[in-house]
């Protein structure tokens, strides 16, 4: 009998590998975006303000982004199966810890730990699929299923979260996720191990600089509205981000085995593909976080009703990946990516024209357009990014690509939240004063219009003005997102049209 090399993919393990990886990543979008439905209850139960509850969401995305590149590089060194199993274990434990959190600090810490585990499982899982499925139709189908799984999590995450939060409480969301992930841990033994020979020592300096830079930026954006943009801590955070970002770029250029190979971004095709998740983080992902509280505050929706309405946005992510997988045989990546951004731009532009208090019928067309555009991207971008580099650099490419994806989500969620907070607060300050406007904005952006309005004869008038100010803030943000998507469509189209020299293999 002829033995198979240790690092050669075993065809018999392809289907089990796909099943295990998809089972693990399914819960990532559920808990990432579904948490938005629970923020109001978390804030009330743990007596936390807006800035603290925003950290419940942003702590996850922050560590998710910060650990993407390092876990990708480590997976290439110590083994992608080993890194996947470690990440899945950490993610599971952190969900159970979040469910039992006695205060907001423990909950934020658990969410940060969950982001680190999700980063390891997602990056290693992507590289494992690229290893198990050689380039060709098989890989296209595998990543289409991968995209469908993400679509399932995105589509049903808000509904699951809203139902659990409304019926049992916010802790049930994290407890259910932790319990559901337990079977994945022993099944990771079914994965086919793979690794790449290291070119030098691990780039711990680059990892630290990137993590601290992103943390500083996130702190500045989240705490800016609460502390005031002129508070010394806020400009200091942005200055630290700039210095640390420069240090990171310098470290990556000089290190013999950099955490991420920034030279990949010099390839127009890879740069275009890597920019897609960053752009879509603003046009889609951030909306899954900010829309549920908006609907609860301005339309009186319950958490479950907000989750059901959000299916108009997330539902197409379930349908479009397999459809796009078939279309990809006839249409170029360039056409598909540009179409994605144009659909998102059309949807955000139309959504900006929908008045506050509108029902699902008025929201349907713009939300479906945005979701359709994002669904198209799910079947294309992951496989295209990995396929655009040499197989030996699959882990690093996956790490850099996913770092761009989650960094975009951190930035988008933090920035969009800060814009909504600042604009809503400004609309109320002139009439009601700084302190009252700040308290009302904190409750509004957690989806609690009742808590925002004071007791007394002016309660209804205050609620009306607060709701109008919140809606105006969201509409302004949506117009900005429309311009961003249109500019992105132009840039991606131009970059994807640049011819690159053929890579020489030996």
Tab-separated table of C-alpha atoms in Angstrom:
chain	number	residue	atom	x	y	z
A	1	UNK	CA	0.000	0.000	0.000
A	2	UNK	CA	1.290	3.455	-0.928
A	3	UNK	CA	1.306	5.856	2.019
A	4	UNK	CA	0.211	9.454	1.670
A	5	UNK	CA	2.576	12.254	2.699
A	6	UNK	CA	1.701	13.833	6.042
A	7	UNK	CA	0.876	17.207	4.539
A	8	UNK	CA	-0.963	15.875	1.487
A	9	UNK	CA	-4.735	16.388	1.599
A	10	UNK	CA	-6.688	13.156	2.045
A	11	UNK	CA	-9.706	13.209	-0.325
A	12	UNK	CA	-11.657	11.072	2.157
A	13	UNK	CA	-11.492	13.838	4.731
A	14	UNK	CA	-12.714	16.658	2.512
A	15	UNK	CA	-16.416	16.343	3.311
A	16	UNK	CA	-15.855	15.880	7.095
A	17	UNK	CA	-13.484	18.859	7.097
A	18	UNK	CA	-16.070	21.038	5.388
A	19	UNK	CA	-18.802	19.906	7.775
A	20	UNK	CA	-16.768	20.510	10.952
A	21	UNK	CA	-15.444	23.913	9.853
A	22	UNK	CA	-18.898	25.088	8.809
A	23	UNK	CA	-20.455	23.855	12.066
A	24	UNK	CA	-17.958	25.925	14.070
A	25	UNK	CA	-18.201	29.146	12.077
A	26	UNK	CA	-22.015	29.029	12.008
A	27	UNK	CA	-22.193	30.361	15.573
A	28	UNK	CA	-19.754	33.223	14.946
A	29	UNK	CA	-22.184	35.523	13.078
A	30	UNK	CA	-25.073	34.421	15.299
A	31	UNK	CA	-23.381	35.671	18.470
A	32	UNK	CA	-21.580	38.558	16.745
A	33	UNK	CA	-24.603	40.319	15.276
A	34	UNK	CA	-27.336	38.770	17.421
A	35	UNK	CA	-25.979	40.567	20.485
A	36	UNK	CA	-27.482	43.822	19.175
A	37	UNK	CA	-30.960	42.602	20.125
A	38	UNK	CA	-29.798	42.036	23.709
A	39	UNK	CA	-28.084	45.381	24.387
A	40	UNK	CA	-31.104	47.038	25.953
A	41	UNK	CA	-31.664	44.155	28.375
A	42	UNK	CA	-27.941	43.906	29.137
A	43	UNK	CA	-27.766	47.613	29.925
A	44	UNK	CA	-30.811	47.471	32.195
A	45	UNK	CA	-29.831	44.230	33.954
A	46	UNK	CA	-26.181	45.126	34.546
A	47	UNK	CA	-26.849	48.878	34.950
A	48	UNK	CA	-24.505	49.835	32.129
A	49	UNK	CA	-24.529	52.938	29.948
A	50	UNK	CA	-24.211	53.200	26.176
A	51	UNK	CA	-20.406	53.246	26.038
A	52	UNK	CA	-20.185	50.115	28.207
A	53	UNK	CA	-22.789	48.174	26.216
A	54	UNK	CA	-21.068	49.196	22.977
A	55	UNK	CA	-17.963	47.448	24.303
A	56	UNK	CA	-19.991	44.223	24.574
A	57	UNK	CA	-20.198	44.285	20.777
A	58	UNK	CA	-16.886	45.960	19.983
A	59	UNK	CA	-14.735	43.853	22.342
A	60	UNK	CA	-15.651	40.801	20.278
A	61	UNK	CA	-14.897	42.409	16.936
A	62	UNK	CA	-11.747	44.047	18.301
A	63	UNK	CA	-10.046	40.806	19.364
A	64	UNK	CA	-11.508	39.014	16.357
A	65	UNK	CA	-9.616	41.442	14.125
A	66	UNK	CA	-6.515	41.741	16.301
A	67	UNK	CA	-5.886	37.985	16.406
A	68	UNK	CA	-6.718	37.200	12.778
A	69	UNK	CA	-3.245	37.743	11.385
A	70	UNK	CA	-1.369	36.166	14.308
A	71	UNK	CA	-3.561	33.058	14.413
A	72	UNK	CA	-3.197	32.698	10.642
A	73	UNK	CA	0.592	32.794	10.878
A	74	UNK	CA	0.635	30.505	13.928
A	75	UNK	CA	-1.669	28.040	12.176
A	76	UNK	CA	0.853	27.724	9.360
A	77	UNK	CA	3.553	26.914	11.951
A	78	UNK	CA	1.950	24.686	14.569
A	79	UNK	CA	-0.739	23.128	12.420
A	80	UNK	CA	-4.041	24.418	11.164
A	81	UNK	CA	-6.085	21.625	12.755
A	82	UNK	CA	-4.480	22.295	16.131
A	83	UNK	CA	-5.191	26.014	15.872
A	84	UNK	CA	-8.774	25.352	14.786
A	85	UNK	CA	-9.413	23.065	17.762
A	86	UNK	CA	-7.866	25.582	20.168
A	87	UNK	CA	-9.962	28.420	18.765
A	88	UNK	CA	-13.189	26.416	18.913
A	89	UNK	CA	-12.462	25.478	22.528
A	90	UNK	CA	-11.782	29.068	23.586
A	91	UNK	CA	-14.883	30.300	21.766
A	92	UNK	CA	-17.057	27.691	23.487
A	93	UNK	CA	-15.692	28.433	26.971
A	94	UNK	CA	-16.109	32.180	26.510
A	95	UNK	CA	-19.769	31.817	25.537
A	96	UNK	CA	-20.474	29.908	28.742
A	97	UNK	CA	-18.579	32.529	30.743
A	98	UNK	CA	-20.616	35.317	29.118
A	99	UNK	CA	-23.841	33.545	30.047
A	100	UNK	CA	-22.805	33.554	33.713
A	101	UNK	CA	-21.242	37.053	33.806
A	102	UNK	CA	-22.101	38.812	37.101
A	103	UNK	CA	-21.280	42.308	35.835
A	104	UNK	CA	-20.549	44.265	32.674
A	105	UNK	CA	-16.773	43.984	33.097
A	106	UNK	CA	-16.817	40.173	33.100
A	107	UNK	CA	-19.201	40.166	30.134
A	108	UNK	CA	-16.913	42.447	28.110
A	109	UNK	CA	-13.911	40.250	29.004
A	110	UNK	CA	-15.789	37.122	27.926
A	111	UNK	CA	-16.716	38.750	24.634
A	112	UNK	CA	-13.094	39.726	24.050
A	113	UNK	CA	-12.041	36.124	24.703
A	114	UNK	CA	-14.728	34.928	22.297
A	115	UNK	CA	-13.314	37.140	19.553
A	116	UNK	CA	-9.849	35.626	19.981
A	117	UNK	CA	-11.254	32.098	19.781
A	118	UNK	CA	-13.406	32.929	16.773
A	119	UNK	CA	-10.372	34.407	14.997
A	120	UNK	CA	-8.350	31.225	15.481
A	121	UNK	CA	-11.186	28.940	14.370
A	122	UNK	CA	-12.136	31.049	11.334
A	123	UNK	CA	-8.628	31.663	9.999
A	124	UNK	CA	-7.439	28.096	10.538
A	125	UNK	CA	-10.713	26.755	9.154
A	126	UNK	CA	-10.374	28.809	5.971
A	127	UNK	CA	-6.810	27.582	5.460
A	128	UNK	CA	-7.879	23.976	6.140
A	129	UNK	CA	-10.511	24.193	3.430
A	130	UNK	CA	-8.015	25.692	0.991
A	131	UNK	CA	-5.655	22.780	1.775
A	132	UNK	CA	-8.342	20.098	1.532
A	133	UNK	CA	-9.774	21.365	-1.757
A	134	UNK	CA	-7.245	22.080	-4.537
A	135	UNK	CA	-7.948	24.972	-6.888
A	136	UNK	CA	-10.828	24.267	-9.235
A	137	UNK	CA	-14.578	23.593	-9.145
A	138	UNK	CA	-14.274	21.626	-5.888
A	139	UNK	CA	-12.813	24.591	-4.054
A	140	UNK	CA	-15.450	26.899	-5.520
A	141	UNK	CA	-18.225	24.626	-4.239
A	142	UNK	CA	-16.579	24.257	-0.824
A	143	UNK	CA	-16.313	27.989	-0.315
A	144	UNK	CA	-19.856	28.435	-1.599
A	145	UNK	CA	-20.973	26.138	1.233
A	146	UNK	CA	-18.759	28.101	3.595
A	147	UNK	CA	-20.502	31.275	2.473
A	148	UNK	CA	-23.911	29.642	2.830
A	149	UNK	CA	-23.050	28.750	6.420
A	150	UNK	CA	-22.126	32.336	7.187
A	151	UNK	CA	-25.365	33.330	5.508
A	152	UNK	CA	-27.324	30.985	7.780
A	153	UNK	CA	-25.751	32.551	10.837
A	154	UNK	CA	-26.394	36.060	9.576
A	155	UNK	CA	-29.938	35.317	8.424
A	156	UNK	CA	-31.212	33.552	11.506
A	157	UNK	CA	-28.917	35.058	14.135
A	158	UNK	CA	-31.107	38.122	14.782
A	159	UNK	CA	-34.272	36.002	14.933
A	160	UNK	CA	-32.697	33.439	17.254
A	161	UNK	CA	-31.266	36.181	19.450
A	162	UNK	CA	-34.480	38.182	19.540
A	163	UNK	CA	-36.559	35.104	20.384
A	164	UNK	CA	-34.223	33.940	23.144
A	165	UNK	CA	-33.813	37.403	24.634
A	166	UNK	CA	-37.559	38.059	24.609
A	167	UNK	CA	-38.579	34.656	25.977
A	168	UNK	CA	-35.757	33.710	28.375
A	169	UNK	CA	-33.359	36.638	28.722
A	170	UNK	CA	-30.077	37.835	27.259
A	171	UNK	CA	-27.982	35.184	29.049
A	172	UNK	CA	-29.741	32.411	27.119
A	173	UNK	CA	-28.210	33.634	23.838
A	174	UNK	CA	-24.658	32.973	25.019
A	175	UNK	CA	-25.546	29.784	26.915
A	176	UNK	CA	-27.254	28.270	23.863
A	177	UNK	CA	-24.249	29.096	21.651
A	178	UNK	CA	-21.787	27.515	24.105
A	179	UNK	CA	-23.820	24.326	24.417
A	180	UNK	CA	-24.323	24.046	20.652
A	181	UNK	CA	-20.558	24.299	20.077
A	182	UNK	CA	-19.614	21.457	22.448
A	183	UNK	CA	-19.979	18.638	19.834
A	184	UNK	CA	-17.564	20.431	17.485
A	185	UNK	CA	-14.634	19.960	19.875
A	186	UNK	CA	-14.213	16.159	19.576
A	187	UNK	CA	-15.109	16.248	15.875
A	188	UNK	CA	-12.057	18.413	15.127
A	189	UNK	CA	-10.055	15.167	15.132
A	190	UNK	CA	-11.645	14.436	11.730
A	191	UNK	CA	-9.769	17.330	10.124
A	192	UNK	CA	-6.718	16.672	7.972
A	193	UNK	CA	-3.689	18.418	9.512
A	194	UNK	CA	-1.600	20.795	7.411
A	195	UNK	CA	1.116	23.360	8.031
A	196	UNK	CA	3.744	25.415	6.232
A	197	UNK	CA	7.436	25.542	7.065
A	198	UNK	CA	8.238	28.805	8.945
A	199	UNK	CA	10.591	31.263	7.276
A	200	UNK	CA	11.822	32.755	10.549
A	201	UNK	CA	10.847	33.616	14.131
A	202	UNK	CA	7.286	34.593	15.012
A	203	UNK	CA	6.577	38.307	14.630
A	204	UNK	CA	5.336	39.024	18.151
A	205	UNK	CA	6.268	42.710	17.888
A	206	UNK	CA	4.059	43.187	14.855
A	207	UNK	CA	1.198	41.361	16.571
A	208	UNK	CA	1.452	43.600	19.640
A	209	UNK	CA	1.675	46.818	17.590
A	210	UNK	CA	-1.368	45.929	15.493
A	211	UNK	CA	-3.466	44.881	18.492
A	212	UNK	CA	-2.626	48.021	20.461
A	213	UNK	CA	-3.198	50.308	17.459
A	214	UNK	CA	-6.659	48.878	16.816
A	215	UNK	CA	-7.508	49.005	20.527
A	216	UNK	CA	-6.473	52.659	20.729
A	217	UNK	CA	-8.588	53.567	17.707
A	218	UNK	CA	-11.634	51.723	19.037
A	219	UNK	CA	-11.265	53.345	22.454
A	220	UNK	CA	-11.109	56.804	20.903
A	221	UNK	CA	-14.183	56.288	18.728
A	222	UNK	CA	-16.349	54.680	21.427
A	223	UNK	CA	-15.352	56.896	24.328
A	224	UNK	CA	-15.308	60.110	22.277
A	225	UNK	CA	-19.068	60.765	22.513
A	226	UNK	CA	-19.121	59.834	26.219
A	227	UNK	CA	-16.005	61.699	27.396
A	228	UNK	CA	-16.101	64.475	24.808
A	229	UNK	CA	-13.924	64.627	21.711
A	230	UNK	CA	-11.602	67.171	23.357
A	231	UNK	CA	-11.026	65.063	26.483
A	232	UNK	CA	-7.264	64.392	26.674
A	233	UNK	CA	-7.743	60.612	26.520
A	234	UNK	CA	-9.499	60.750	23.147
A	235	UNK	CA	-6.896	62.603	20.988
A	236	UNK	CA	-4.197	60.673	22.885
A	237	UNK	CA	-5.821	57.418	21.769
A	238	UNK	CA	-5.885	58.507	18.123
A	239	UNK	CA	-2.270	59.685	18.320
A	240	UNK	CA	-1.255	56.340	19.822
A	241	UNK	CA	-3.105	54.573	17.014
A	242	UNK	CA	-1.177	56.532	14.378
A	243	UNK	CA	2.205	55.873	16.008
A	244	UNK	CA	1.503	52.179	16.562
A	245	UNK	CA	0.196	51.757	13.002
A	246	UNK	CA	3.408	53.230	11.639
A	247	UNK	CA	5.413	50.953	13.940
A	248	UNK	CA	3.433	47.960	12.697
A	249	UNK	CA	4.079	48.806	9.043
A	250	UNK	CA	7.785	49.294	9.740
A	251	UNK	CA	8.022	46.024	11.669
A	252	UNK	CA	6.340	44.086	8.863
A	253	UNK	CA	8.778	45.448	6.280
A	254	UNK	CA	11.857	44.578	8.354
A	255	UNK	CA	10.896	41.256	9.936
A	256	UNK	CA	12.249	38.137	8.162
A	257	UNK	CA	8.899	36.363	8.685
A	258	UNK	CA	6.320	39.167	9.000
A	259	UNK	CA	2.968	38.569	10.602
A	260	UNK	CA	1.304	39.725	7.397
A	261	UNK	CA	3.018	40.202	4.098
A	262	UNK	CA	2.027	43.751	3.223
A	263	UNK	CA	3.538	43.218	-0.224
A	264	UNK	CA	0.371	41.233	-1.024
A	265	UNK	CA	-1.471	44.541	-1.021
A	266	UNK	CA	0.763	45.700	-3.877
A	267	UNK	CA	-0.998	43.148	-6.080
A	268	UNK	CA	-3.985	45.048	-7.511
A	269	UNK	CA	-6.217	41.986	-7.609
A	270	UNK	CA	-5.562	40.977	-4.007
A	271	UNK	CA	-5.865	44.609	-2.860
A	272	UNK	CA	-9.274	44.882	-4.545
A	273	UNK	CA	-10.513	41.641	-2.995
A	274	UNK	CA	-9.146	42.580	0.439
A	275	UNK	CA	-10.918	45.947	0.300
A	276	UNK	CA	-14.308	44.315	-0.246
A	277	UNK	CA	-14.954	43.135	3.326
A	278	UNK	CA	-13.798	46.516	4.632
A	279	UNK	CA	-16.310	48.308	2.414
A	280	UNK	CA	-19.086	45.828	3.167
A	281	UNK	CA	-18.469	46.179	6.890
A	282	UNK	CA	-19.911	49.686	6.582
A	283	UNK	CA	-22.656	48.863	4.076
A	284	UNK	CA	-23.910	45.656	5.704
A	285	UNK	CA	-22.330	44.405	8.941
A	286	UNK	CA	-22.599	47.665	10.875
A	287	UNK	CA	-26.278	47.894	9.895
A	288	UNK	CA	-26.983	44.519	11.511
A	289	UNK	CA	-25.769	46.085	14.769
A	290	UNK	CA	-27.387	49.534	14.604
A	291	UNK	CA	-30.743	48.726	12.978
A	292	UNK	CA	-32.313	46.553	15.734
A	293	UNK	CA	-32.008	49.234	18.457
A	294	UNK	CA	-33.167	51.838	15.924
A	295	UNK	CA	-36.303	49.851	15.087
A	296	UNK	CA	-37.012	49.226	18.770
A	297	UNK	CA	-36.601	52.905	19.637
A	298	UNK	CA	-38.361	54.548	16.686
A	299	UNK	CA	-40.989	51.947	15.751
A	300	UNK	CA	-41.678	50.303	19.109
A	301	UNK	CA	-40.511	46.875	17.973
A	302	UNK	CA	-39.737	44.125	20.462
A	303	UNK	CA	-36.386	42.336	20.198
A	304	UNK	CA	-38.111	39.472	18.369
A	305	UNK	CA	-39.889	41.800	15.924
A	306	UNK	CA	-36.630	43.614	15.206
A	307	UNK	CA	-34.929	40.279	14.554
A	308	UNK	CA	-37.678	39.170	12.194
A	309	UNK	CA	-37.552	42.459	10.275
A	310	UNK	CA	-33.794	42.186	9.995
A	311	UNK	CA	-34.279	38.954	8.051
A	312	UNK	CA	-35.115	41.188	5.101
A	313	UNK	CA	-31.479	42.273	5.308
A	314	UNK	CA	-29.866	38.972	6.264
A	315	UNK	CA	-32.155	36.516	4.462
A	316	UNK	CA	-30.567	36.985	1.015
A	317	UNK	CA	-27.198	35.937	2.466
A	318	UNK	CA	-28.670	32.457	2.750
A	319	UNK	CA	-29.895	32.310	-0.838
A	320	UNK	CA	-27.275	34.164	-2.820
A	321	UNK	CA	-24.016	32.221	-2.143
A	322	UNK	CA	-25.100	29.018	-3.970
A	323	UNK	CA	-26.713	31.076	-6.743
A	324	UNK	CA	-23.553	33.126	-7.118
A	325	UNK	CA	-21.445	29.959	-7.076
A	326	UNK	CA	-23.234	28.923	-10.262
A	327	UNK	CA	-22.993	32.394	-11.803
A	328	UNK	CA	-19.255	32.535	-11.083
A	329	UNK	CA	-18.680	30.077	-13.920
A	330	UNK	CA	-20.035	32.632	-16.390
A	331	UNK	CA	-19.228	35.978	-14.793
A	332	UNK	CA	-15.849	37.338	-13.777
A	333	UNK	CA	-14.941	38.191	-10.200
A	334	UNK	CA	-14.682	41.819	-11.280
A	335	UNK	CA	-18.306	41.923	-12.426
A	336	UNK	CA	-19.561	40.174	-9.293
A	337	UNK	CA	-17.662	42.389	-6.863
A	338	UNK	CA	-18.677	45.641	-8.542
A	339	UNK	CA	-22.295	44.448	-8.692
A	340	UNK	CA	-22.142	43.730	-4.957
A	341	UNK	CA	-21.167	47.305	-4.121
A	342	UNK	CA	-23.690	48.845	-6.512
A	343	UNK	CA	-26.515	46.829	-4.933
A	344	UNK	CA	-25.429	47.929	-1.462
A	345	UNK	CA	-25.242	51.567	-2.595
A	346	UNK	CA	-28.750	51.380	-4.056
A	347	UNK	CA	-30.095	49.809	-0.864
A	348	UNK	CA	-28.545	52.294	1.565
A	349	UNK	CA	-29.671	55.209	-0.607
A	350	UNK	CA	-33.263	53.973	-0.638
A	351	UNK	CA	-33.172	53.203	3.090
A	352	UNK	CA	-32.131	56.790	3.785
A	353	UNK	CA	-35.443	57.902	2.275
A	354	UNK	CA	-37.602	55.677	4.518
A	355	UNK	CA	-39.111	57.734	7.376
A	356	UNK	CA	-38.934	56.683	11.021
A	357	UNK	CA	-41.770	54.475	12.216
A	358	UNK	CA	-42.189	52.755	8.844
A	359	UNK	CA	-43.250	49.125	8.826
A	360	UNK	CA	-41.532	46.164	7.147
A	361	UNK	CA	-43.228	46.879	3.809
A	362	UNK	CA	-41.414	50.221	3.424
A	363	UNK	CA	-38.131	48.700	4.583
A	364	UNK	CA	-38.300	45.595	2.397
A	365	UNK	CA	-36.837	46.794	-0.907
A	366	UNK	CA	-33.772	48.637	0.465
A	367	UNK	CA	-32.953	45.886	2.986
A	368	UNK	CA	-33.319	43.162	0.341
A	369	UNK	CA	-31.021	45.057	-2.033
A	370	UNK	CA	-28.295	45.420	0.612
A	371	UNK	CA	-28.610	41.790	1.675
A	372	UNK	CA	-28.514	40.552	-1.917
A	373	UNK	CA	-25.329	42.477	-2.594
A	374	UNK	CA	-23.653	41.111	0.513
A	375	UNK	CA	-24.864	37.590	-0.280
A	376	UNK	CA	-23.187	37.743	-3.677
A	377	UNK	CA	-19.879	38.602	-2.025
A	378	UNK	CA	-19.996	35.658	0.393
A	379	UNK	CA	-19.587	33.130	-2.397
A	380	UNK	CA	-16.713	34.978	-4.054
A	381	UNK	CA	-14.324	36.838	-1.811
A	382	UNK	CA	-12.920	34.110	0.489
A	383	UNK	CA	-12.020	31.681	-2.269
A	384	UNK	CA	-10.792	34.451	-4.554
A	385	UNK	CA	-8.467	35.839	-1.872
A	386	UNK	CA	-6.875	32.465	-1.077
A	387	UNK	CA	-6.629	31.505	-4.752
A	388	UNK	CA	-4.826	34.737	-5.638
A	389	UNK	CA	-1.616	33.634	-3.839
A	390	UNK	CA	0.654	30.618	-3.836
A	391	UNK	CA	-0.634	27.560	-1.880
A	392	UNK	CA	2.248	27.803	0.611
A	393	UNK	CA	1.028	31.261	1.626
A	394	UNK	CA	-2.622	30.269	2.043
A	395	UNK	CA	-2.555	30.764	5.815
A	396	UNK	CA	-0.976	34.214	5.581
A	397	UNK	CA	-3.333	35.279	2.788
A	398	UNK	CA	-6.319	34.057	4.815
A	399	UNK	CA	-4.973	35.876	7.863
A	400	UNK	CA	-4.417	39.160	6.007
A	401	UNK	CA	-7.759	38.927	4.211
A	402	UNK	CA	-9.718	38.131	7.370
A	403	UNK	CA	-7.789	40.808	9.254
A	404	UNK	CA	-9.012	43.319	6.660
A	405	UNK	CA	-12.522	41.931	7.034
A	406	UNK	CA	-12.792	42.110	10.794
A	407	UNK	CA	-10.747	45.304	11.102
A	408	UNK	CA	-13.301	46.851	8.784
A	409	UNK	CA	-16.092	45.591	11.013
A	410	UNK	CA	-14.445	47.014	14.140
A	411	UNK	CA	-13.976	50.373	12.456
A	412	UNK	CA	-17.417	50.403	10.829
A	413	UNK	CA	-19.361	49.478	13.962
A	414	UNK	CA	-17.425	51.910	16.142
A	415	UNK	CA	-17.595	54.778	13.629
A	416	UNK	CA	-21.258	54.314	12.748
A	417	UNK	CA	-22.163	54.076	16.431
A	418	UNK	CA	-20.191	57.249	17.170
A	419	UNK	CA	-21.832	59.125	14.273
A	420	UNK	CA	-25.319	58.139	15.417
A	421	UNK	CA	-24.529	59.042	19.005
A	422	UNK	CA	-23.001	62.417	18.164
A	423	UNK	CA	-25.734	63.476	15.714
A	424	UNK	CA	-28.616	62.313	17.911
A	425	UNK	CA	-27.139	63.981	20.967
A	426	UNK	CA	-26.545	67.216	19.066
A	427	UNK	CA	-30.172	67.318	17.878
A	428	UNK	CA	-31.405	67.236	21.494
A	429	UNK	CA	-28.784	69.333	23.260
A	430	UNK	CA	-29.998	72.730	22.076
A	431	UNK	CA	-33.480	72.227	23.499
A	432	UNK	CA	-32.928	69.979	26.508
A	433	UNK	CA	-29.361	70.593	27.605
A	434	UNK	CA	-26.205	68.474	27.471
A	435	UNK	CA	-26.862	66.179	30.443
A	436	UNK	CA	-30.438	65.304	29.504
A	437	UNK	CA	-29.533	64.819	25.843
A	438	UNK	CA	-26.672	62.496	26.805
A	439	UNK	CA	-28.914	60.325	29.009
A	440	UNK	CA	-31.620	60.151	26.359
A	441	UNK	CA	-29.137	59.257	23.605
A	442	UNK	CA	-27.695	56.467	25.735
A	443	UNK	CA	-31.108	54.840	26.145
A	444	UNK	CA	-32.189	55.492	22.545
A	445	UNK	CA	-29.167	53.772	21.035
A	446	UNK	CA	-29.859	50.768	23.255
A	447	UNK	CA	-33.364	50.614	21.768
A	448	UNK	CA	-35.194	51.995	24.822
A	449	UNK	CA	-37.417	54.946	23.877
A	450	UNK	CA	-39.378	54.624	27.136
A	451	UNK	CA	-36.228	54.983	29.198
A	452	UNK	CA	-35.128	57.964	27.120
A	453	UNK	CA	-38.295	59.996	27.694
A	454	UNK	CA	-38.681	61.665	31.109
A	455	UNK	CA	-41.823	61.458	33.210
A	456	UNK	CA	-44.244	64.364	33.038
A	457	UNK	CA	-46.393	66.330	30.649
A	458	UNK	CA	-43.670	66.750	28.030
A	459	UNK	CA	-42.961	63.032	27.757
A	460	UNK	CA	-44.667	62.480	24.401
A	461	UNK	CA	-43.123	65.570	22.834
A	462	UNK	CA	-39.668	64.564	24.043
A	463	UNK	CA	-40.126	61.037	22.661
A	464	UNK	CA	-41.211	62.469	19.291
A	465	UNK	CA	-38.234	64.803	19.020
A	466	UNK	CA	-35.788	62.135	20.216
A	467	UNK	CA	-37.110	59.642	17.674
A	468	UNK	CA	-36.881	62.260	14.902
A	469	UNK	CA	-33.326	63.160	15.873
A	470	UNK	CA	-32.320	59.495	15.896
A	471	UNK	CA	-33.882	58.989	12.454
A	472	UNK	CA	-32.151	62.048	11.001
A	473	UNK	CA	-28.836	60.789	12.340
A	474	UNK	CA	-29.327	57.374	10.738
A	475	UNK	CA	-30.393	58.876	7.408
A	476	UNK	CA	-27.292	61.086	7.310
A	477	UNK	CA	-25.116	58.046	8.015
A	478	UNK	CA	-26.869	56.058	5.273
A	479	UNK	CA	-26.147	58.735	2.664
A	480	UNK	CA	-22.489	58.607	3.650
A	481	UNK	CA	-22.535	54.814	3.277
A	482	UNK	CA	-24.058	55.204	-0.196
A	483	UNK	CA	-21.206	57.463	-1.308
A	484	UNK	CA	-18.644	55.077	0.186
A	485	UNK	CA	-20.075	52.072	-1.690
A	486	UNK	CA	-20.164	53.951	-4.992
A	487	UNK	CA	-16.553	55.085	-4.589
A	488	UNK	CA	-15.607	51.525	-3.643
A	489	UNK	CA	-17.293	50.096	-6.741
A	490	UNK	CA	-15.232	52.414	-8.940
A	491	UNK	CA	-11.961	51.611	-7.160
A	492	UNK	CA	-12.510	47.832	-7.142
A	493	UNK	CA	-13.481	47.836	-10.805
A	494	UNK	CA	-10.303	49.681	-11.751
A	495	UNK	CA	-8.010	47.505	-9.601
A	496	UNK	CA	-9.525	44.257	-10.872
A	497	UNK	CA	-8.926	45.367	-14.456
A	498	UNK	CA	-5.149	45.703	-13.940
A	499	UNK	CA	-3.188	42.836	-15.462
A	500	UNK	CA	-0.659	41.189	-13.181
A	501	UNK	CA	2.429	39.317	-14.360
A	502	UNK	CA	2.110	35.570	-14.240
A	503	UNK	CA	3.702	33.932	-11.183
A	504	UNK	CA	6.596	31.639	-12.000
A	505	UNK	CA	6.535	28.338	-10.124
A	506	UNK	CA	9.370	25.859	-9.805
